[in-house]
Amino acid sequence: FATRFSYHAPHWSAYYDGYFNINRDSGLMMQDSDWEDEQNPFQKSVFSESKCRLNSGWLMDLGLNLHPDWAIFRDVSPIIGMRYQYFYFTTHDGYQVGLDGHSVDLPGDGIDFKQTFYQWYLGGLVSTSVNTSGIWRSLPTATLRLQADYALARAKNEDLHLLRRGERITRDNTDGHCWHFNAAMAMDLRHNMKARFDLDFQRIVTHGDHELSNSFYDIYFSFSGAKVWSDMFSMTGLIEFSF
């Protein structure tokens, strides 16, 4: 489900985009690998694949677009903002295999996984009108908007293995960057209604620390070298009302 609110002033505009999930079950499987051989710590020894549901997913984008009447900004206007993204998954009804050939079913819930991204971005926005009458007379005039921005990103995740004894939790705290591109085309259908089509792509890459804890076994250790990355691509069609 998506919402958008915007405010336009003579030399600046502000907007808020919000998205949250309605459906929960995923058509894709979640995969997990672990290192369980203490004598060979650099070799993954077990692999699991499970069904997955998205308990909660939130994406929020708050931005400020500056468009002063300066020649340098007539075609490209600067944009600044922040994004917040949160995903909470639970795996269920999977199976696990090991390098030694053993396999086992994993009935019920298996792993709770929470991932959060914080981004502070700076970029540019180009907006222009496209005359479509040369293509098809009945098509309305379209507005094309292109945005590209670069963000400093901070990521946090928590992984709780529900089937292991105790409370085995792993956490990653990482920092990095994000590249984001967006292309949107809007066409006027009536005086207060537009049809809009969006293409959006983000690539987030962060590095930092990894920690493992389990109070039942009095285990706690951490090390650097964790890498978290995420690619997100979306295509959206919507009807926009102005009031």
Tab-separated table of C-alpha atoms in Angstrom:
chain	number	residue	atom	x	y	z
A	1	PHE	CA	0.000	0.000	0.000
A	2	ALA	CA	1.452	3.399	-1.004
A	3	THR	CA	0.765	6.998	0.055
A	4	ARG	CA	2.260	10.304	-1.145
A	5	PHE	CA	1.897	13.819	0.231
A	6	SER	CA	3.543	16.894	-1.250
A	7	TYR	CA	3.607	20.657	-0.766
A	8	HIS	CA	4.720	23.130	-3.450
A	9	ALA	CA	6.033	26.634	-2.828
A	10	PRO	CA	7.478	29.094	-5.392
A	11	HIS	CA	11.122	28.065	-4.855
A	12	TRP	CA	10.923	24.722	-3.076
A	13	SER	CA	8.711	21.697	-2.573
A	14	ALA	CA	8.541	18.953	0.040
A	15	TYR	CA	7.191	15.432	-0.223
A	16	TYR	CA	6.620	12.281	1.791
A	17	ASP	CA	6.285	8.796	0.288
A	18	GLY	CA	5.180	5.882	2.457
A	19	TYR	CA	4.796	2.190	1.637
A	20	PHE	CA	3.833	-0.802	3.758
A	21	ASN	CA	3.016	-4.406	2.958
A	22	ILE	CA	-0.490	-5.868	2.776
A	23	ASN	CA	0.257	-9.445	1.743
A	24	ARG	CA	2.614	-11.494	3.919
A	25	ASP	CA	3.531	-14.776	2.218
A	26	SER	CA	6.444	-14.662	-0.213
A	27	GLY	CA	6.634	-16.678	-3.418
A	28	LEU	CA	10.416	-16.953	-2.988
A	29	MET	CA	12.357	-19.088	-0.511
A	30	MET	CA	14.748	-17.727	2.109
A	31	GLN	CA	18.217	-19.284	2.191
A	32	ASP	CA	20.593	-19.460	5.151
A	33	SER	CA	24.125	-20.861	5.489
A	34	ASP	CA	26.076	-21.431	8.705
A	35	TRP	CA	29.593	-22.335	9.850
A	36	GLU	CA	29.376	-25.118	12.479
A	37	ASP	CA	32.809	-26.787	12.211
A	38	GLU	CA	35.126	-25.079	14.726
A	39	GLN	CA	38.127	-26.840	13.162
A	40	ASN	CA	37.363	-25.290	9.760
A	41	PRO	CA	35.835	-21.858	10.489
A	42	PHE	CA	36.090	-20.588	6.901
A	43	GLN	CA	33.996	-23.404	5.398
A	44	LYS	CA	30.200	-23.209	5.361
A	45	SER	CA	28.966	-26.558	6.684
A	46	VAL	CA	25.136	-26.394	6.566
A	47	PHE	CA	22.566	-24.902	4.200
A	48	SER	CA	18.838	-24.404	4.716
A	49	GLU	CA	15.971	-23.228	2.526
A	50	SER	CA	12.594	-22.234	3.944
A	51	LYS	CA	9.305	-20.641	3.089
A	52	CYS	CA	9.113	-17.036	4.197
A	53	ARG	CA	6.550	-14.468	5.280
A	54	LEU	CA	6.963	-10.719	5.613
A	55	ASN	CA	5.415	-9.843	8.961
A	56	SER	CA	6.003	-6.134	8.499
A	57	GLY	CA	7.593	-4.000	5.796
A	58	TRP	CA	7.921	-0.203	5.836
A	59	LEU	CA	9.534	2.182	3.353
A	60	MET	CA	9.454	5.925	4.024
A	61	ASP	CA	11.010	8.768	2.053
A	62	LEU	CA	11.006	12.405	3.181
A	63	GLY	CA	12.548	14.872	0.734
A	64	LEU	CA	13.066	18.542	-0.038
A	65	ASN	CA	13.406	19.729	-3.639
A	66	LEU	CA	14.949	23.177	-4.155
A	67	HIS	CA	14.208	25.042	-7.373
A	68	PRO	CA	15.357	28.655	-7.067
A	69	ASP	CA	15.223	30.865	-10.137
A	70	TRP	CA	18.915	30.490	-10.979
A	71	ALA	CA	20.082	29.609	-14.460
A	72	ILE	CA	22.089	26.606	-13.252
A	73	PHE	CA	19.004	25.070	-11.633
A	74	ARG	CA	16.428	25.645	-14.381
A	75	ASP	CA	16.955	22.183	-15.847
A	76	VAL	CA	18.420	20.292	-12.878
A	77	SER	CA	17.304	21.101	-9.334
A	78	PRO	CA	18.982	19.765	-6.180
A	79	ILE	CA	17.177	17.383	-3.877
A	80	ILE	CA	17.976	16.294	-0.313
A	81	GLY	CA	16.206	13.906	2.018
A	82	MET	CA	16.187	10.800	4.156
A	83	ARG	CA	14.823	7.286	3.753
A	84	TYR	CA	13.856	4.673	6.321
A	85	GLN	CA	13.339	1.020	5.404
A	86	TYR	CA	12.343	-1.810	7.758
A	87	PHE	CA	11.721	-5.482	6.980
A	88	TYR	CA	10.702	-8.199	9.444
A	89	PHE	CA	10.707	-11.754	8.055
A	90	THR	CA	9.980	-15.158	9.594
A	91	THR	CA	11.047	-18.388	7.891
A	92	HIS	CA	8.936	-21.515	8.253
A	93	ASP	CA	8.618	-25.124	7.081
A	94	GLY	CA	12.055	-25.560	5.545
A	95	TYR	CA	14.789	-28.165	5.289
A	96	GLN	CA	18.510	-28.275	6.066
A	97	VAL	CA	21.395	-30.196	4.476
A	98	GLY	CA	25.025	-30.513	5.545
A	99	LEU	CA	28.364	-31.161	3.876
A	100	ASP	CA	28.429	-34.629	5.458
A	101	GLY	CA	25.239	-35.554	3.568
A	102	HIS	CA	22.748	-35.395	6.431
A	103	SER	CA	19.397	-33.663	5.888
A	104	VAL	CA	16.564	-32.749	8.214
A	105	ASP	CA	13.145	-31.099	7.908
A	106	LEU	CA	12.544	-27.839	9.785
A	107	PRO	CA	8.799	-27.754	10.591
A	108	GLY	CA	7.220	-24.603	11.978
A	109	ASP	CA	8.864	-21.200	12.393
A	110	GLY	CA	12.647	-21.238	12.004
A	111	ILE	CA	14.263	-17.783	11.937
A	112	ASP	CA	13.109	-14.281	12.834
A	113	PHE	CA	15.064	-11.755	10.771
A	114	LYS	CA	14.822	-7.967	11.035
A	115	GLN	CA	16.641	-5.575	8.703
A	116	THR	CA	16.658	-1.773	8.979
A	117	PHE	CA	18.241	0.806	6.646
A	118	TYR	CA	18.710	4.530	7.309
A	119	GLN	CA	19.740	6.789	4.411
A	120	TRP	CA	20.604	10.490	4.076
A	121	TYR	CA	20.765	11.434	0.415
A	122	LEU	CA	21.704	14.244	-1.977
A	123	GLY	CA	20.964	14.299	-5.683
A	124	GLY	CA	19.391	16.012	-8.648
A	125	LEU	CA	15.998	16.076	-10.305
A	126	VAL	CA	15.119	16.792	-13.940
A	127	SER	CA	11.519	17.420	-14.977
A	128	THR	CA	10.335	18.114	-18.516
A	129	SER	CA	7.203	17.906	-20.659
A	130	VAL	CA	6.983	15.474	-23.562
A	131	ASN	CA	4.692	16.351	-26.483
A	132	THR	CA	3.134	13.048	-27.560
A	133	SER	CA	0.916	14.420	-30.308
A	134	GLY	CA	3.452	13.378	-32.937
A	135	ILE	CA	3.100	9.775	-31.789
A	136	TRP	CA	-0.661	9.560	-31.281
A	137	ARG	CA	-3.033	12.535	-31.356
A	138	SER	CA	-5.308	11.225	-28.614
A	139	LEU	CA	-2.473	10.846	-26.097
A	140	PRO	CA	-2.302	13.620	-23.491
A	141	THR	CA	0.893	15.592	-22.907
A	142	ALA	CA	3.197	13.687	-20.552
A	143	THR	CA	5.558	14.962	-17.864
A	144	LEU	CA	8.816	13.042	-17.481
A	145	ARG	CA	10.755	13.185	-14.210
A	146	LEU	CA	14.214	11.702	-13.667
A	147	GLN	CA	15.906	11.564	-10.261
A	148	ALA	CA	19.353	10.300	-9.293
A	149	ASP	CA	20.809	10.525	-5.802
A	150	TYR	CA	23.599	9.181	-3.620
A	151	ALA	CA	23.089	8.341	0.052
A	152	LEU	CA	25.155	7.609	3.094
A	153	ALA	CA	23.561	4.497	4.573
A	154	ARG	CA	23.499	2.825	7.957
A	155	ALA	CA	22.151	-0.702	8.359
A	156	LYS	CA	21.200	-2.850	11.328
A	157	ASN	CA	19.913	-6.406	11.373
A	158	GLU	CA	19.009	-9.051	13.930
A	159	ASP	CA	18.779	-12.791	13.296
A	160	LEU	CA	17.112	-15.003	15.940
A	161	HIS	CA	17.266	-18.789	15.378
A	162	LEU	CA	14.040	-20.031	16.960
A	163	LEU	CA	14.904	-23.753	16.692
A	164	ARG	CA	18.220	-23.538	18.549
A	165	ARG	CA	18.503	-23.923	22.305
A	166	GLY	CA	18.670	-20.690	24.248
A	167	GLU	CA	18.368	-17.333	22.535
A	168	ARG	CA	20.923	-17.441	19.723
A	169	ILE	CA	21.037	-13.951	18.220
A	170	THR	CA	23.346	-12.515	15.590
A	171	ARG	CA	23.506	-8.791	14.870
A	172	ASP	CA	25.218	-6.705	12.185
A	173	ASN	CA	25.900	-2.974	12.507
A	174	THR	CA	27.187	-1.626	9.204
A	175	ASP	CA	27.758	1.615	7.302
A	176	GLY	CA	28.063	2.295	3.593
A	177	HIS	CA	26.289	3.944	0.688
A	178	CYS	CA	23.338	3.681	-1.689
A	179	TRP	CA	22.793	4.575	-5.351
A	180	HIS	CA	19.202	5.381	-6.272
A	181	PHE	CA	17.557	6.088	-9.651
A	182	ASN	CA	13.929	6.876	-10.383
A	183	ALA	CA	12.045	7.562	-13.620
A	184	ALA	CA	8.404	8.678	-13.562
A	185	MET	CA	5.975	9.631	-16.298
A	186	ALA	CA	2.670	11.365	-15.561
A	187	MET	CA	-0.184	12.150	-17.949
A	188	ASP	CA	-3.129	14.477	-17.291
A	189	LEU	CA	-6.439	12.627	-17.558
A	190	ARG	CA	-8.605	15.401	-16.109
A	191	HIS	CA	-7.947	18.773	-14.483
A	192	ASN	CA	-7.249	17.163	-11.081
A	193	MET	CA	-6.345	13.581	-11.994
A	194	LYS	CA	-3.168	12.087	-13.442
A	195	ALA	CA	-1.984	8.623	-14.435
A	196	ARG	CA	1.559	7.929	-13.270
A	197	PHE	CA	4.098	5.196	-13.987
A	198	ASP	CA	7.271	4.745	-11.919
A	199	LEU	CA	10.482	2.757	-12.290
A	200	ASP	CA	12.705	2.716	-9.206
A	201	PHE	CA	16.049	1.059	-8.438
A	202	GLN	CA	18.234	1.122	-5.308
A	203	ARG	CA	21.545	-0.586	-4.562
A	204	ILE	CA	22.720	-0.509	-0.934
A	205	VAL	CA	26.154	-1.808	0.131
A	206	THR	CA	27.399	-1.570	3.751
A	207	HIS	CA	30.261	-3.046	5.820
A	208	GLY	CA	30.777	-3.327	9.565
A	209	ASP	CA	30.711	-5.570	12.629
A	210	HIS	CA	29.064	-8.922	13.310
A	211	GLU	CA	28.252	-10.230	16.785
A	212	LEU	CA	26.872	-13.517	18.112
A	213	SER	CA	25.336	-14.034	21.548
A	214	ASN	CA	23.567	-16.855	23.382
A	215	SER	CA	23.057	-16.319	27.113
A	216	PHE	CA	22.075	-19.997	27.612
A	217	TYR	CA	25.636	-21.089	26.759
A	218	ASP	CA	27.259	-17.854	27.993
A	219	ILE	CA	28.477	-17.109	24.458
A	220	TYR	CA	29.353	-13.669	23.156
A	221	PHE	CA	31.869	-12.660	20.509
A	222	SER	CA	32.123	-10.163	17.681
A	223	PHE	CA	34.350	-9.491	14.698
A	224	SER	CA	34.620	-7.047	11.802
A	225	GLY	CA	34.165	-7.933	8.132
A	226	ALA	CA	30.367	-8.193	7.856
A	227	LYS	CA	28.857	-7.131	4.524
A	228	VAL	CA	25.184	-6.293	3.980
A	229	TRP	CA	23.831	-5.504	0.534
A	230	SER	CA	20.393	-5.049	-0.970
A	231	ASP	CA	19.056	-4.466	-4.482
A	232	MET	CA	15.492	-3.186	-4.780
A	233	PHE	CA	13.626	-2.711	-8.056
A	234	SER	CA	9.988	-1.729	-8.463
A	235	MET	CA	7.512	-0.827	-11.200
A	236	THR	CA	4.411	1.104	-10.171
A	237	GLY	CA	1.268	2.344	-11.902
A	238	LEU	CA	-1.091	4.658	-10.042
A	239	ILE	CA	-3.776	7.320	-10.289
A	240	GLU	CA	-2.940	10.648	-8.647
A	241	PHE	CA	-5.515	13.184	-7.403
A	242	SER	CA	-4.657	16.833	-6.701
A	243	PHE	CA	-6.592	18.799	-4.072
